[in-house]
GROMACS .gro file of C-alpha atoms in nm:
model
  315
    1MET     CA    1   6.293   4.223  -2.580
    2ARG     CA    2   6.195   4.242  -2.163
    3ALA     CA    3   6.314   3.942  -1.944
    4PRO     CA    4   5.998   3.806  -1.736
    5PRO     CA    5   5.985   3.902  -1.388
    6SER     CA    6   6.068   3.628  -1.307
    7GLY     CA    7   6.391   3.539  -1.486
    8GLU     CA    8   6.437   3.197  -1.701
    9GLN     CA    9   6.136   2.972  -1.749
   10TYR     CA   10   6.273   2.582  -1.741
   11GLY     CA   11   5.940   2.409  -1.862
   12ILE     CA   12   6.001   2.006  -1.772
   13ALA     CA   13   5.690   1.769  -1.889
   14HIS     CA   14   5.588   1.429  -1.876
   15ARG     CA   15   5.382   1.239  -2.041
   16ASP     CA   16   5.028   1.459  -2.016
   17SER     CA   17   5.267   1.642  -1.644
   18GLU     CA   18   5.397   2.019  -1.726
   19ALA     CA   19   5.557   2.260  -1.487
   20VAL     CA   20   5.717   2.522  -1.544
   21VAL     CA   21   6.013   2.622  -1.231
   22THR     CA   22   6.174   2.998  -1.240
   23GLN     CA   23   6.534   3.130  -1.249
   24VAL     CA   24   6.411   3.411  -0.932
   25GLY     CA   25   6.337   3.195  -0.578
   26ALA     CA   26   6.371   2.852  -0.789
   27THR     CA   27   5.995   2.909  -0.803
   28LEU     CA   28   5.705   2.672  -0.837
   29ARG     CA   29   5.468   2.850  -1.046
   30HIS     CA   30   5.303   2.587  -1.254
   31TYR     CA   31   5.205   2.233  -1.219
   32SER     CA   32   4.983   2.081  -1.481
   33VAL     CA   33   4.827   1.730  -1.567
   34GLY     CA   34   4.632   1.713  -1.833
   35ALA     CA   35   4.402   1.966  -1.825
   36MET     CA   36   4.359   2.003  -1.433
   37ASP     CA   37   4.618   2.289  -1.246
   38VAL     CA   38   4.769   2.102  -0.934
   39VAL     CA   39   4.839   2.409  -0.788
   40ASP     CA   40   4.740   2.783  -0.877
   41GLY     CA   41   5.069   2.982  -0.932
   42PHE     CA   42   5.083   3.261  -1.161
   43GLY     CA   43   5.162   3.348  -1.528
   44ALA     CA   44   5.499   3.406  -1.701
   45GLY     CA   45   5.518   3.814  -1.724
   46ARG     CA   46   5.406   3.813  -1.418
   47ARG     CA   47   5.593   3.756  -1.027
   48ALA     CA   48   5.498   3.559  -0.760
   49THR     CA   49   5.273   3.726  -0.527
   50ASP     CA   50   5.226   3.527  -0.149
   51GLY     CA   51   5.448   3.349  -0.150
   52ARG     CA   52   5.339   3.160  -0.441
   53GLY     CA   53   5.554   2.829  -0.515
   54GLN     CA   54   5.875   2.962  -0.356
   55VAL     CA   55   6.129   2.780  -0.116
   56LEU     CA   56   6.133   2.928   0.222
   57ALA     CA   57   6.523   2.916   0.338
   58PRO     CA   58   6.737   2.899   0.598
   59TRP     CA   59   6.411   2.953   0.755
   60PRO     CA   60   5.994   2.940   0.687
   61ASN     CA   61   5.775   3.153   0.792
   62ARG     CA   62   5.777   3.432   1.057
   63LEU     CA   63   6.012   3.533   1.292
   64THR     CA   64   5.906   3.797   1.494
   65ASP     CA   65   6.085   4.136   1.544
   66GLY     CA   66   6.356   3.942   1.300
   67HIS     CA   67   6.580   3.894   1.639
   68TYR     CA   68   6.682   3.594   1.739
   69GLU     CA   69   7.010   3.482   1.911
   70TYR     CA   70   7.253   3.189   1.783
   71ARG     CA   71   7.504   3.008   2.001
   72GLY     CA   72   7.538   3.312   2.147
   73ARG     CA   73   7.569   3.548   1.814
   74PRO     CA   74   7.309   3.796   1.820
   75CYS     CA   75   7.105   3.812   1.458
   76GLN     CA   76   6.923   4.070   1.328
   77ALA     CA   77   6.716   4.028   1.042
   78PRO     CA   78   6.565   4.326   0.822
   79LEU     CA   79   6.184   4.351   0.915
   80ASN     CA   80   5.997   4.222   0.528
   81GLU     CA   81   5.630   4.227   0.689
   82ILE     CA   82   5.590   4.559   0.848
   83GLY     CA   83   5.237   4.479   0.970
   84ARG     CA   84   5.367   4.187   1.210
   85HIS     CA   85   5.700   4.321   1.263
   86ASP     CA   86   5.878   4.020   1.153
   87ALA     CA   87   6.115   3.865   0.841
   88ILE     CA   88   5.919   3.646   0.703
   89HIS     CA   89   6.017   3.302   0.490
   90GLY     CA   90   6.384   3.327   0.474
   91LEU     CA   91   6.632   3.525   0.242
   92VAL     CA   92   6.638   3.322  -0.119
   93ARG     CA   93   6.329   3.306  -0.289
   94TRP     CA   94   6.386   3.671  -0.498
   95LEU     CA   95   6.763   3.594  -0.546
   96ASP     CA   96   6.851   3.434  -0.917
   97TRP     CA   97   6.953   3.025  -0.893
   98THR     CA   98   7.194   2.918  -1.081
   99LEU     CA   99   7.115   2.612  -1.327
  100VAL     CA  100   7.276   2.279  -1.266
  101GLU     CA  101   7.148   2.032  -1.505
  102ARG     CA  102   6.770   2.035  -1.680
  103ASP     CA  103   6.654   1.722  -1.901
  104ALA     CA  104   6.289   1.665  -2.041
  105ALA     CA  105   6.150   1.528  -1.691
  106ALA     CA  106   6.377   1.738  -1.426
  107VAL     CA  107   6.540   2.028  -1.393
  108THR     CA  108   6.782   2.104  -1.049
  109LEU     CA  109   6.888   2.491  -0.957
  110ALA     CA  110   7.129   2.621  -0.665
  111CYS     CA  111   7.195   2.885  -0.501
  112ALA     CA  112   7.502   2.989  -0.278
  113VAL     CA  113   7.336   3.223   0.025
  114ARG     CA  114   7.623   3.447   0.222
  115PRO     CA  115   7.696   3.536   0.520
  116GLN     CA  116   7.485   3.872   0.620
  117PRO     CA  117   7.316   4.091   0.808
  118GLY     CA  118   7.045   3.870   1.032
  119TYR     CA  119   7.219   3.563   0.869
  120GLU     CA  120   7.626   3.505   0.898
  121TRP     CA  121   7.650   3.151   0.757
  122HIS     CA  122   7.745   3.032   0.380
  123LEU     CA  123   7.503   2.778   0.264
  124HIS     CA  124   7.504   2.612  -0.033
  125LEU     CA  125   7.145   2.532  -0.151
  126GLN     CA  126   7.038   2.273  -0.445
  127VAL     CA  127   6.631   2.198  -0.566
  128THR     CA  128   6.536   1.938  -0.807
  129TYR     CA  129   6.175   1.927  -0.935
  130ALA     CA  130   6.087   1.611  -1.140
  131LEU     CA  131   5.786   1.492  -1.300
  132ASP     CA  132   5.746   1.068  -1.355
  133GLU     CA  133   5.408   0.830  -1.286
  134SER     CA  134   5.427   0.887  -0.893
  135GLY     CA  135   5.417   1.297  -0.992
  136LEU     CA  136   5.584   1.645  -0.890
  137THR     CA  137   5.892   1.501  -0.598
  138VAL     CA  138   6.082   1.802  -0.511
  139THR     CA  139   6.428   1.703  -0.331
  140LEU     CA  140   6.658   2.014  -0.134
  141GLU     CA  141   6.972   1.962  -0.056
  142ALA     CA  142   7.179   2.236   0.199
  143VAL     CA  143   7.570   2.230   0.281
  144ASN     CA  144   7.678   2.395   0.531
  145ALA     CA  145   8.004   2.538   0.359
  146ASP     CA  146   8.102   2.751   0.709
  147ARG     CA  147   8.382   2.675   0.960
  148ASP     CA  148   8.084   2.691   1.245
  149PRO     CA  149   7.736   2.503   1.281
  150ALA     CA  150   7.422   2.701   1.102
  151PRO     CA  151   7.104   2.742   1.174
  152PHE     CA  152   6.845   2.638   0.934
  153GLY     CA  153   6.503   2.550   0.861
  154VAL     CA  154   6.348   2.528   0.481
  155GLY     CA  155   5.987   2.517   0.357
  156PHE     CA  156   5.828   2.530   0.016
  157HIS     CA  157   5.475   2.754  -0.082
  158PRO     CA  158   5.280   2.565  -0.277
  159TYR     CA  159   4.857   2.694  -0.351
  160LEU     CA  160   4.725   2.352  -0.431
  161THR     CA  161   4.340   2.413  -0.627
  162LEU     CA  162   4.130   2.197  -0.819
  163GLY     CA  163   3.992   2.451  -0.999
  164THR     CA  164   3.667   2.553  -0.823
  165ALA     CA  165   3.567   2.932  -0.770
  166SER     CA  166   3.569   2.858  -0.389
  167ILE     CA  167   3.756   2.620  -0.219
  168ASP     CA  168   3.403   2.616   0.106
  169GLY     CA  169   3.265   2.253  -0.066
  170LEU     CA  170   3.611   2.133  -0.083
  171ASP     CA  171   3.716   1.790   0.158
  172LEU     CA  172   4.041   1.913   0.323
  173THR     CA  173   4.267   1.626   0.500
  174VAL     CA  174   4.541   1.700   0.724
  175PRO     CA  175   4.731   1.438   0.893
  176ALA     CA  176   4.858   1.575   1.228
  177ALA     CA  177   4.757   1.522   1.576
  178ALA     CA  178   4.834   1.878   1.701
  179PHE     CA  179   4.856   2.247   1.608
  180VAL     CA  180   5.018   2.618   1.701
  181ASP     CA  181   4.754   2.828   1.920
  182PRO     CA  182   4.743   3.095   1.687
  183ASP     CA  183   4.607   3.306   1.983
  184GLY     CA  184   4.910   3.215   2.176
  185PRO     CA  185   5.172   3.484   2.225
  186ALA     CA  186   5.434   3.616   1.989
  187GLY     CA  187   5.754   3.450   1.981
  188VAL     CA  188   5.578   3.122   2.188
  189THR     CA  189   5.496   2.770   1.994
  190THR     CA  190   5.279   2.633   2.186
  191SER     CA  191   5.099   2.279   2.097
  192THR     CA  192   4.774   2.219   2.102
  193GLY     CA  193   4.603   1.906   2.064
  194VAL     CA  194   4.368   1.917   1.741
  195ALA     CA  195   4.069   1.626   1.894
  196GLY     CA  196   3.841   1.826   1.978
  197THR     CA  197   3.867   2.156   1.791
  198PRO     CA  198   3.766   2.297   1.451
  199HIS     CA  199   4.147   2.213   1.378
  200ASP     CA  200   4.086   1.833   1.354
  201PHE     CA  201   4.191   1.749   1.025
  202ARG     CA  202   4.290   1.359   1.071
  203GLN     CA  203   4.039   1.284   0.859
  204PRO     CA  204   3.920   1.425   0.551
  205ARG     CA  205   3.643   1.714   0.652
  206ARG     CA  206   3.428   2.004   0.454
  207ILE     CA  207   3.640   2.339   0.452
  208GLY     CA  208   3.336   2.558   0.490
  209PRO     CA  209   3.373   2.893   0.603
  210ILE     CA  210   3.675   2.857   0.853
  211GLU     CA  211   3.969   3.033   0.745
  212LEU     CA  212   4.330   2.872   0.866
  213ASP     CA  213   4.604   3.012   0.868
  214THR     CA  214   4.800   2.749   1.107
  215ALA     CA  215   5.047   2.568   1.159
  216PHE     CA  216   5.004   2.239   1.202
  217SER     CA  217   5.246   1.976   1.364
  218ASP     CA  218   5.205   1.592   1.536
  219LEU     CA  219   5.236   1.440   1.153
  220VAL     CA  220   5.064   1.100   1.122
  221VAL     CA  221   5.275   0.890   0.890
  222GLY     CA  222   5.207   0.634   0.703
  223ARG     CA  223   5.412   0.243   0.628
  224ASP     CA  224   5.580   0.427   0.395
  225GLY     CA  225   5.736   0.695   0.615
  226ARG     CA  226   5.513   0.951   0.429
  227ALA     CA  227   5.273   1.248   0.556
  228VAL     CA  228   4.978   1.265   0.333
  229ALA     CA  229   4.750   1.597   0.287
  230ARG     CA  230   4.479   1.582   0.105
  231LEU     CA  231   4.209   1.834  -0.084
  232GLY     CA  232   3.933   1.633  -0.266
  233ASP     CA  233   3.628   1.771  -0.436
  234PRO     CA  234   3.357   1.532  -0.355
  235ALA     CA  235   3.118   1.658  -0.671
  236ASP     CA  236   3.362   1.455  -0.898
  237GLY     CA  237   3.575   1.224  -0.688
  238ARG     CA  238   3.925   1.429  -0.808
  239SER     CA  239   4.205   1.521  -0.507
  240VAL     CA  240   4.548   1.659  -0.506
  241GLU     CA  241   4.736   1.476  -0.275
  242LEU     CA  242   5.077   1.630  -0.087
  243TRP     CA  243   5.326   1.404   0.042
  244VAL     CA  244   5.590   1.473   0.272
  245ASP     CA  245   5.898   1.275   0.416
  246HIS     CA  246   6.091   1.260   0.732
  247ALA     CA  247   6.215   1.557   0.750
  248PHE     CA  248   5.961   1.785   0.756
  249ARG     CA  249   5.769   1.797   1.075
  250HIS     CA  250   5.548   2.099   1.025
  251LEU     CA  251   5.247   2.176   0.781
  252MET     CA  252   5.125   2.517   0.700
  253VAL     CA  253   4.758   2.553   0.625
  254TYR     CA  254   4.645   2.870   0.465
  255THR     CA  255   4.296   2.934   0.284
  256ALA     CA  256   4.384   3.191   0.113
  257ASP     CA  257   4.208   3.472   0.293
  258GLN     CA  258   4.447   3.785   0.277
  259VAL     CA  259   4.637   3.731  -0.043
  260SER     CA  260   4.655   4.072  -0.230
  261GLU     CA  261   4.467   3.980  -0.490
  262PRO     CA  262   4.128   4.002  -0.389
  263HIS     CA  263   3.956   3.761  -0.659
  264ARG     CA  264   4.178   3.426  -0.551
  265ARG     CA  265   4.087   3.446  -0.209
  266ARG     CA  266   3.987   3.142  -0.061
  267THR     CA  267   4.000   2.978  -0.404
  268ALA     CA  268   4.319   2.793  -0.326
  269VAL     CA  269   4.448   2.638  -0.006
  270ALA     CA  270   4.830   2.666   0.056
  271ILE     CA  271   4.946   2.364   0.218
  272GLU     CA  272   5.331   2.419   0.290
  273PRO     CA  273   5.558   2.169   0.403
  274MET     CA  274   5.790   2.278   0.660
  275THR     CA  275   6.083   2.153   0.886
  276CYS     CA  276   5.983   2.357   1.192
  277PRO     CA  277   5.729   2.640   1.268
  278PRO     CA  278   5.749   2.970   1.296
  279ASP     CA  279   6.000   3.123   1.496
  280ALA     CA  280   6.179   2.843   1.551
  281PHE     CA  281   6.517   3.058   1.491
  282ARG     CA  282   6.355   3.238   1.871
  283THR     CA  283   6.224   2.884   2.022
  284GLY     CA  284   6.483   2.588   1.862
  285VAL     CA  285   6.148   2.353   1.860
  286ASP     CA  286   6.259   2.179   1.541
  287LEU     CA  287   6.515   2.382   1.443
  288LEU     CA  288   6.825   2.214   1.212
  289GLU     CA  289   7.144   2.258   1.301
  290LEU     CA  290   7.391   2.142   0.994
  291GLU     CA  291   7.701   2.023   1.069
  292PRO     CA  292   7.994   2.221   0.798
  293GLY     CA  293   8.043   1.987   0.526
  294THR     CA  294   7.781   1.707   0.588
  295PRO     CA  295   7.508   1.731   0.288
  296TRP     CA  296   7.113   1.751   0.403
  297ARG     CA  297   6.845   1.647   0.203
  298CYS     CA  298   6.466   1.619   0.220
  299SER     CA  299   6.177   1.567  -0.011
  300TRP     CA  300   5.847   1.616  -0.096
  301GLY     CA  301   5.586   1.576  -0.362
  302LEU     CA  302   5.277   1.671  -0.566
  303ARG     CA  303   5.020   1.382  -0.728
  304PRO     CA  304   4.674   1.445  -0.807
  305VAL     CA  305   4.453   1.136  -0.812
  306VAL     CA  306   4.107   1.067  -0.985
  307ASP     CA  307   3.835   0.863  -0.840
  308PRO     CA  308   3.708   0.674  -1.165
  309THR     CA  309   3.349   0.588  -0.986
  310ARG     CA  310   3.250   0.899  -0.840
  311LEU     CA  311   3.403   1.041  -1.138
  312SER     CA  312   3.201   0.849  -1.332
  313ASP     CA  313   2.874   0.946  -1.116
  314ALA     CA  314   2.900   1.285  -1.122
  315ARG     CA  315   2.872   1.300  -1.558
   0.00000   0.00000   0.00000
């Protein structure tokens, strides 16, 4: 029997919540609560496209020309987004991850990043997906197994959905006071305040025709230490929230205008937690430096929300 393109499928469940994580890339292929899909993933007989659900490490997003220098060491990563002449989303999303632990509601997978052209350090990564009453929580631990400090960044790439045919009528909230100017020069991270711009989503705002492939920063954090983004449907009060802990200082928001399958364009919104912005290996902005042997951790999560009053009104 032919194995799925994404390898072994690790299903977890808690009450009416279900998720599936794949061996290839430790990818979040599916997450639903009851009859509601929370992420727009992919089928068991397919591979991930357009970054769907993937872990992005040891750098998230784009690395212009694939070239950078760290502590005097020049590195050249292979280019895998030829049209933009860059290396995108790191090195682990097509690797097989090893099962570490699994129970009914949680699964942990691990991966080793070996020294190679484009990244000359040795890392151990471990990611856990866990379901409980609060939703889905994702925790990643990174350990530098090298003798020297290692540059590091990580991101995740879920596409959030409310099952609508288009995102244009949905409300988006992005808890960010600044964004990276997409028209700025390549390889330069130029932050601009969102106030007075079309990129101000600090309060819920209809998406409409705006096209986003935008890195947001200066995240607004609540009393619980988390920043929370939300995609909501004003027609029935349903929404899905994505929260990040203090490790994530950036959110990439992509309205899926150029995904590879035309029928899936603008049917979901990718809200991507990132520890650093695009090109961080070149600019140094929020680039992490992992000391040998010291574990580093981050967490983020998803949860669907239903407003009973508005849901009743919609009916």
